mmCIF file of C-alpha atoms in Angstrom:
data_model
loop_
_atom_site.group_PDB
_atom_site.id
_atom_site.type_symbol
_atom_site.label_atom_id
_atom_site.label_comp_id
_atom_site.label_asym_id
_atom_site.label_seq_id
_atom_site.Cartn_x
_atom_site.Cartn_y
_atom_site.Cartn_z
ATOM 1 C CA MET A 1 -8.303 27.980 -5.410
ATOM 2 C CA ASP A 2 -9.411 24.815 -3.646
ATOM 3 C CA CYS A 3 -6.469 22.382 -3.515
ATOM 4 C CA ASN A 4 -8.928 19.606 -2.620
ATOM 5 C CA ASN A 5 -10.322 19.982 -6.131
ATOM 6 C CA PRO A 6 -7.712 18.547 -8.527
ATOM 7 C CA GLY A 7 -9.356 20.029 -11.636
ATOM 8 C CA GLN A 8 -9.323 23.524 -10.174
ATOM 9 C CA ALA A 9 -5.675 23.040 -9.137
ATOM 10 C CA GLY A 10 -4.761 22.246 -12.755
ATOM 11 C CA ILE A 11 -4.271 18.532 -12.150
ATOM 12 C CA PRO A 12 -6.128 16.330 -14.644
ATOM 13 C CA ALA A 13 -8.804 14.194 -13.036
ATOM 14 C CA GLY A 14 -7.618 10.599 -12.703
ATOM 15 C CA SER A 15 -3.954 11.482 -13.256
ATOM 16 C CA ILE A 16 -2.929 9.605 -10.121
ATOM 17 C CA GLU A 17 -5.827 7.208 -9.688
ATOM 18 C CA GLY A 18 -8.205 9.748 -8.150
ATOM 19 C CA VAL A 19 -6.727 9.596 -4.654
ATOM 20 C CA GLY A 20 -7.465 12.945 -2.978
ATOM 21 C CA MET A 21 -4.554 12.836 -0.547
ATOM 22 C CA ILE A 22 -2.129 12.204 -3.378
ATOM 23 C CA TYR A 23 -3.642 14.987 -5.477
ATOM 24 C CA ASN A 24 -3.198 17.376 -2.568
ATOM 25 C CA LEU A 25 0.451 16.381 -2.094
ATOM 26 C CA ASP A 26 1.080 16.738 -5.814
ATOM 27 C CA PHE A 27 -0.504 20.191 -5.890
ATOM 28 C CA LEU A 28 1.484 21.396 -2.881
ATOM 29 C CA HIS A 29 4.709 19.851 -4.166
ATOM 30 C CA ARG A 30 4.341 21.460 -7.610
ATOM 31 C CA LYS A 31 3.807 24.833 -5.973
ATOM 32 C CA GLY A 32 6.991 24.356 -3.922
ATOM 33 C CA LEU A 33 4.983 24.480 -0.696
ATOM 34 C CA VAL A 34 5.993 21.115 0.693
ATOM 35 C CA GLU A 35 9.057 18.880 0.595
ATOM 36 C CA LEU A 36 8.267 15.463 1.929
ATOM 37 C CA GLY A 37 11.888 14.520 2.678
ATOM 38 C CA LEU A 38 11.538 11.009 1.274
ATOM 39 C CA LYS A 39 14.632 10.911 -0.942
ATOM 40 C CA GLY A 40 16.511 7.702 -0.169
ATOM 41 C CA LYS A 41 13.956 6.450 2.364
ATOM 42 C CA VAL A 42 12.788 2.852 2.068
ATOM 43 C CA ALA A 43 9.030 2.471 1.689
ATOM 44 C CA VAL A 44 7.226 -0.867 1.922
ATOM 45 C CA VAL A 45 3.755 -1.040 0.333
ATOM 46 C CA THR A 46 1.709 -4.220 0.597
ATOM 47 C CA GLY A 47 -0.938 -4.602 -2.072
ATOM 48 C CA GLY A 48 1.151 -2.207 -4.132
ATOM 49 C CA THR A 49 -0.068 -3.034 -7.643
ATOM 50 C CA GLU A 50 -3.605 -1.661 -7.783
ATOM 51 C CA GLY A 51 -5.716 1.225 -6.518
ATOM 52 C CA ILE A 52 -4.502 3.155 -3.495
ATOM 53 C CA GLY A 53 -1.484 0.869 -2.988
ATOM 54 C CA ARG A 54 -0.239 1.410 -6.533
ATOM 55 C CA ALA A 55 -0.879 5.164 -6.399
ATOM 56 C CA THR A 56 0.954 5.357 -3.071
ATOM 57 C CA ALA A 57 3.931 3.346 -4.351
ATOM 58 C CA LEU A 58 4.226 5.532 -7.452
ATOM 59 C CA ARG A 59 3.953 8.719 -5.431
ATOM 60 C CA LEU A 60 6.604 7.546 -2.970
ATOM 61 C CA ALA A 61 8.871 6.757 -5.931
ATOM 62 C CA GLN A 62 8.241 10.190 -7.409
ATOM 63 C CA GLU A 63 9.334 11.687 -4.083
ATOM 64 C CA GLY A 64 12.620 9.758 -4.277
ATOM 65 C CA ALA A 65 11.897 6.850 -1.959
ATOM 66 C CA ARG A 66 13.163 3.369 -2.697
ATOM 67 C CA VAL A 67 9.994 1.283 -2.920
ATOM 68 C CA ALA A 68 9.307 -2.364 -2.091
ATOM 69 C CA ILE A 69 5.943 -3.692 -3.195
ATOM 70 C CA CYS A 70 4.219 -7.020 -2.851
ATOM 71 C CA ALA A 71 1.072 -8.535 -4.271
ATOM 72 C CA ARG A 72 0.009 -11.958 -5.441
ATOM 73 C CA ARG A 73 0.256 -11.500 -9.225
ATOM 74 C CA GLN A 74 3.749 -11.311 -10.690
ATOM 75 C CA GLU A 75 2.631 -9.658 -13.936
ATOM 76 C CA MET A 76 1.089 -6.740 -12.045
ATOM 77 C CA LEU A 77 4.186 -6.504 -9.832
ATOM 78 C CA ASP A 78 6.440 -6.318 -12.887
ATOM 79 C CA GLN A 79 4.307 -3.571 -14.454
ATOM 80 C CA THR A 80 4.239 -1.466 -11.295
ATOM 81 C CA ALA A 81 7.969 -1.977 -10.631
ATOM 82 C CA ALA A 82 8.712 -0.772 -14.165
ATOM 83 C CA GLU A 83 6.623 2.358 -13.519
ATOM 84 C CA ILE A 84 8.483 2.964 -10.258
ATOM 85 C CA LYS A 85 11.808 2.676 -12.070
ATOM 86 C CA LYS A 86 10.601 5.105 -14.773
ATOM 87 C CA ARG A 87 10.278 7.645 -11.980
ATOM 88 C CA GLY A 88 13.958 7.135 -11.186
ATOM 89 C CA ALA A 89 13.454 5.111 -8.023
ATOM 90 C CA ASP A 90 14.813 1.728 -6.998
ATOM 91 C CA ALA A 91 12.108 -0.944 -6.858
ATOM 92 C CA LEU A 92 11.772 -4.357 -5.280
ATOM 93 C CA ALA A 93 8.743 -6.398 -6.340
ATOM 94 C CA VAL A 94 8.014 -9.671 -4.553
ATOM 95 C CA ALA A 95 5.088 -11.993 -5.200
ATOM 96 C CA ALA A 96 3.617 -12.680 -1.774
ATOM 97 C CA ASP A 97 0.267 -13.475 -0.213
ATOM 98 C CA MET A 98 -0.084 -11.380 2.946
ATOM 99 C CA SER A 99 -2.494 -13.922 4.417
ATOM 100 C CA LYS A 100 0.380 -16.411 4.676
ATOM 101 C CA ALA A 101 2.876 -15.858 7.487
ATOM 102 C CA THR A 102 5.715 -17.446 5.499
ATOM 103 C CA ASP A 103 5.107 -15.078 2.565
ATOM 104 C CA VAL A 104 5.069 -12.050 4.874
ATOM 105 C CA GLU A 105 8.375 -13.136 6.428
ATOM 106 C CA ARG A 106 9.928 -13.839 3.015
ATOM 107 C CA PHE A 107 8.870 -10.454 1.640
ATOM 108 C CA MET A 108 10.069 -8.467 4.635
ATOM 109 C CA LYS A 109 13.359 -10.398 4.704
ATOM 110 C CA ALA A 110 13.881 -9.534 1.014
ATOM 111 C CA VAL A 111 13.291 -5.843 1.809
ATOM 112 C CA ILE A 112 15.905 -5.854 4.580
ATOM 113 C CA GLU A 113 18.395 -7.823 2.466
ATOM 114 C CA ARG A 114 17.994 -5.434 -0.461
ATOM 115 C CA PHE A 115 17.761 -2.075 1.295
ATOM 116 C CA GLY A 116 19.066 -2.696 4.818
ATOM 117 C CA ARG A 117 16.309 -0.675 6.458
ATOM 118 C CA ILE A 118 12.623 0.226 6.528
ATOM 119 C CA ASP A 119 11.466 3.815 6.963
ATOM 120 C CA ILE A 120 7.844 3.657 5.819
ATOM 121 C CA LEU A 121 5.301 0.842 6.021
ATOM 122 C CA VAL A 122 1.976 1.068 4.199
ATOM 123 C CA ASN A 123 -0.261 -1.905 5.004
ATOM 124 C CA ASN A 124 -2.662 -1.855 2.087
ATOM 125 C CA ALA A 125 -3.094 -5.508 1.050
ATOM 126 C CA GLY A 126 -6.662 -6.649 0.949
ATOM 127 C CA THR A 127 -9.500 -7.775 -1.189
ATOM 128 C CA SER A 128 -13.153 -8.070 -0.386
ATOM 129 C CA ALA A 129 -15.089 -11.213 0.198
ATOM 130 C CA ARG A 130 -18.369 -10.815 -1.620
ATOM 131 C CA GLY A 131 -21.725 -12.277 -0.893
ATOM 132 C CA LYS A 132 -24.897 -11.832 1.037
ATOM 133 C CA PHE A 133 -24.140 -11.256 4.699
ATOM 134 C CA LEU A 134 -26.095 -14.236 6.005
ATOM 135 C CA GLU A 135 -24.507 -16.537 3.423
ATOM 136 C CA VAL A 136 -20.852 -15.685 4.040
ATOM 137 C CA ASP A 137 -19.387 -18.573 6.020
ATOM 138 C CA ASP A 138 -16.743 -18.515 8.739
ATOM 139 C CA LYS A 139 -14.069 -19.776 6.373
ATOM 140 C CA THR A 140 -14.590 -16.736 4.113
ATOM 141 C CA TRP A 141 -14.618 -14.339 7.079
ATOM 142 C CA GLY A 142 -11.470 -16.034 8.401
ATOM 143 C CA ALA A 143 -9.644 -15.612 5.085
ATOM 144 C CA ASP A 144 -10.621 -11.933 5.007
ATOM 145 C CA LEU A 145 -9.322 -11.386 8.549
ATOM 146 C CA GLU A 146 -6.155 -13.371 7.874
ATOM 147 C CA LEU A 147 -5.304 -11.118 4.933
ATOM 148 C CA LYS A 148 -6.367 -7.701 6.199
ATOM 149 C CA VAL A 149 -5.766 -7.956 9.922
ATOM 150 C CA PHE A 150 -3.172 -10.618 10.575
ATOM 151 C CA GLY A 151 -1.175 -9.810 7.429
ATOM 152 C CA ALA A 152 -0.884 -6.194 8.587
ATOM 153 C CA ILE A 153 -0.009 -7.260 12.143
ATOM 154 C CA ARG A 154 2.748 -9.575 10.868
ATOM 155 C CA CYS A 155 4.239 -6.895 8.585
ATOM 156 C CA THR A 156 4.143 -4.339 11.364
ATOM 157 C CA ARG A 157 5.709 -6.727 13.870
ATOM 158 C CA ILE A 158 8.640 -7.321 11.514
ATOM 159 C CA ALA A 159 9.003 -3.715 10.333
ATOM 160 C CA VAL A 160 8.818 -1.764 13.593
ATOM 161 C CA PRO A 161 12.162 -2.917 15.065
ATOM 162 C CA HIS A 162 13.873 -1.841 11.814
ATOM 163 C CA MET A 163 11.961 1.436 11.769
ATOM 164 C CA LYS A 164 12.934 2.208 15.358
ATOM 165 C CA LYS A 165 16.601 2.092 14.319
ATOM 166 C CA GLN A 166 15.856 5.137 12.153
ATOM 167 C CA GLY A 167 13.810 6.776 14.914
ATOM 168 C CA ILE A 168 10.567 6.218 13.007
ATOM 169 C CA SER A 169 7.416 4.758 14.471
ATOM 170 C CA ALA A 170 4.602 5.581 12.024
ATOM 171 C CA VAL A 171 2.756 2.902 10.082
ATOM 172 C CA GLU A 172 -0.147 3.466 7.668
ATOM 173 C CA TYR A 173 -3.133 1.138 7.333
ATOM 174 C CA TYR A 174 -5.468 1.659 4.383
ATOM 175 C CA ARG A 175 -8.929 0.128 4.445
ATOM 176 C CA GLN A 176 -12.009 0.907 2.432
ATOM 177 C CA THR A 177 -14.481 -0.144 5.057
ATOM 178 C CA ALA A 178 -17.714 0.063 3.100
ATOM 179 C CA LYS A 179 -16.181 -1.821 0.209
ATOM 180 C CA ASP A 180 -14.467 -4.412 2.393
ATOM 181 C CA ILE A 181 -17.476 -5.664 4.302
ATOM 182 C CA PRO A 182 -18.773 -8.820 2.621
ATOM 183 C CA LEU A 183 -22.383 -7.708 2.652
ATOM 184 C CA GLY A 184 -25.318 -7.448 0.415
ATOM 185 C CA ARG A 185 -28.218 -5.981 2.274
ATOM 186 C CA VAL A 186 -28.540 -7.840 5.552
ATOM 187 C CA GLY A 187 -31.128 -10.542 5.147
ATOM 188 C CA GLU A 188 -31.189 -10.467 1.334
#
């Protein structure tokens, strides 16, 4: 059996948003082959309401982590937080724009105030500027970098001192490079 093939492993396609890594963890966990040791850990997921961020937040909750998520839309945050709670995990959902330093600081402060620690940081926030490469202006590029690069740097800078207290120094960055580049065909 190929555990990289969710259908062959008996996991319905799309059951956890089609994320291969999460399928693999689910397969191994169901078979009793892996215990992730996340019960009670505090996980922070930026961009935690859609796609990989949402799937990651839900999986962390399923593993027993307490999960803090942020995104810009409160309705999506409320929906995802409710799903996290359905899995028996504690959830903190904060509306925040990771391209704004004050929002990053406010979110991370809320995490520390609520949970008192950070064990896991998943920098996932990001959207894609769209347009033909030669027509995308510096302001658009700057906004993209502010969100994806500087937002992640700011979160990491705040989180790492708290993570070190627990003896943890791993941070995840998720990027979908081909999707994130604001390109049509060059020269189109």
